Amino acid sequence: MPAERRFAEFGGTRADAMVLHANTLAHQAWTAAGYTRQDDSARWVKPLATGTA
């Protein structure tokens, strides 16, 4: 993929994608593109207060 090649040219060593656990169709697509699921980590989020920028 051209974007991945470009990331590597700029020194990138890893690409990632955020995919919902329940989105099994996307799992197949990302696996076909060479990505693997990283089971040892999870996304952590914190909602920000609105109107405080």
PDB file of C-alpha atoms in Angstrom:
ATOM      1  CA  MET A   1       0.000   0.000   0.000  1.00  0.00           C
ATOM      2  CA  PRO A   2       1.365   3.424  -0.896  1.00  0.00           C
ATOM      3  CA  ALA A   3       0.474   5.017   2.471  1.00  0.00           C
ATOM      4  CA  GLU A   4       2.260   2.282   4.414  1.00  0.00           C
ATOM      5  CA  ARG A   5       5.325   2.666   2.209  1.00  0.00           C
ATOM      6  CA  ARG A   6       5.260   6.417   2.839  1.00  0.00           C
ATOM      7  CA  PHE A   7       5.027   5.921   6.615  1.00  0.00           C
ATOM      8  CA  ALA A   8       8.065   3.641   6.453  1.00  0.00           C
ATOM      9  CA  GLU A   9      10.000   6.231   4.421  1.00  0.00           C
ATOM     10  CA  PHE A  10       9.426   8.716   7.257  1.00  0.00           C
ATOM     11  CA  GLY A  11      10.658   6.215   9.854  1.00  0.00           C
ATOM     12  CA  GLY A  12       7.345   4.666  10.880  1.00  0.00           C
ATOM     13  CA  THR A  13       7.697   1.140  12.214  1.00  0.00           C
ATOM     14  CA  ARG A  14       4.076   0.145  12.802  1.00  0.00           C
ATOM     15  CA  ALA A  15       0.600   1.001  11.561  1.00  0.00           C
ATOM     16  CA  ASP A  16      -2.577   0.361  13.481  1.00  0.00           C
ATOM     17  CA  ALA A  17      -6.323   0.390  13.019  1.00  0.00           C
ATOM     18  CA  MET A  18      -9.103   0.791  15.567  1.00  0.00           C
ATOM     19  CA  VAL A  19     -11.710  -1.901  14.913  1.00  0.00           C
ATOM     20  CA  LEU A  20     -14.747  -2.690  17.053  1.00  0.00           C
ATOM     21  CA  HIS A  21     -14.664  -6.159  18.634  1.00  0.00           C
ATOM     22  CA  ALA A  22     -18.104  -6.957  17.217  1.00  0.00           C
ATOM     23  CA  ASN A  23     -17.200  -5.909  13.652  1.00  0.00           C
ATOM     24  CA  THR A  24     -16.184  -9.341  12.402  1.00  0.00           C
ATOM     25  CA  LEU A  25     -16.401  -8.306   8.752  1.00  0.00           C
ATOM     26  CA  ALA A  26     -13.757  -5.640   9.412  1.00  0.00           C
ATOM     27  CA  HIS A  27     -11.612  -8.229  11.216  1.00  0.00           C
ATOM     28  CA  GLN A  28     -11.500 -10.224   7.994  1.00  0.00           C
ATOM     29  CA  ALA A  29     -10.602  -7.173   5.929  1.00  0.00           C
ATOM     30  CA  TRP A  30      -7.792  -6.031   8.206  1.00  0.00           C
ATOM     31  CA  THR A  31      -6.433  -9.579   8.502  1.00  0.00           C
ATOM     32  CA  ALA A  32      -6.399  -9.842   4.705  1.00  0.00           C
ATOM     33  CA  ALA A  33      -4.413  -6.580   4.612  1.00  0.00           C
ATOM     34  CA  GLY A  34      -1.740  -8.122   6.870  1.00  0.00           C
ATOM     35  CA  TYR A  35      -2.788  -6.725  10.250  1.00  0.00           C
ATOM     36  CA  THR A  36      -3.006  -8.870  13.384  1.00  0.00           C
ATOM     37  CA  ARG A  37      -5.064  -8.310  16.508  1.00  0.00           C
ATOM     38  CA  GLN A  38      -3.072  -7.079  19.489  1.00  0.00           C
ATOM     39  CA  ASP A  39      -4.709  -8.840  22.431  1.00  0.00           C
ATOM     40  CA  ASP A  40      -2.409  -7.461  25.123  1.00  0.00           C
ATOM     41  CA  SER A  41      -3.771  -3.921  25.009  1.00  0.00           C
ATOM     42  CA  ALA A  42      -7.041  -2.050  24.858  1.00  0.00           C
ATOM     43  CA  ARG A  43      -8.168   1.475  24.078  1.00  0.00           C
ATOM     44  CA  TRP A  44      -8.621   3.745  27.076  1.00  0.00           C
ATOM     45  CA  VAL A  45     -10.712   6.877  26.659  1.00  0.00           C
ATOM     46  CA  LYS A  46     -11.697   9.882  28.730  1.00  0.00           C
ATOM     47  CA  PRO A  47     -14.575  12.124  27.710  1.00  0.00           C
ATOM     48  CA  LEU A  48     -13.658  15.795  27.727  1.00  0.00           C
ATOM     49  CA  ALA A  49     -15.958  18.434  29.137  1.00  0.00           C
ATOM     50  CA  THR A  50     -17.788  20.287  26.394  1.00  0.00           C
ATOM     51  CA  GLY A  51     -17.274  24.010  25.957  1.00  0.00           C
ATOM     52  CA  THR A  52     -13.965  24.193  27.838  1.00  0.00           C
ATOM     53  CA  ALA A  53     -11.511  24.584  24.976  1.00  0.00           C
TER      54      ALA A  53
END
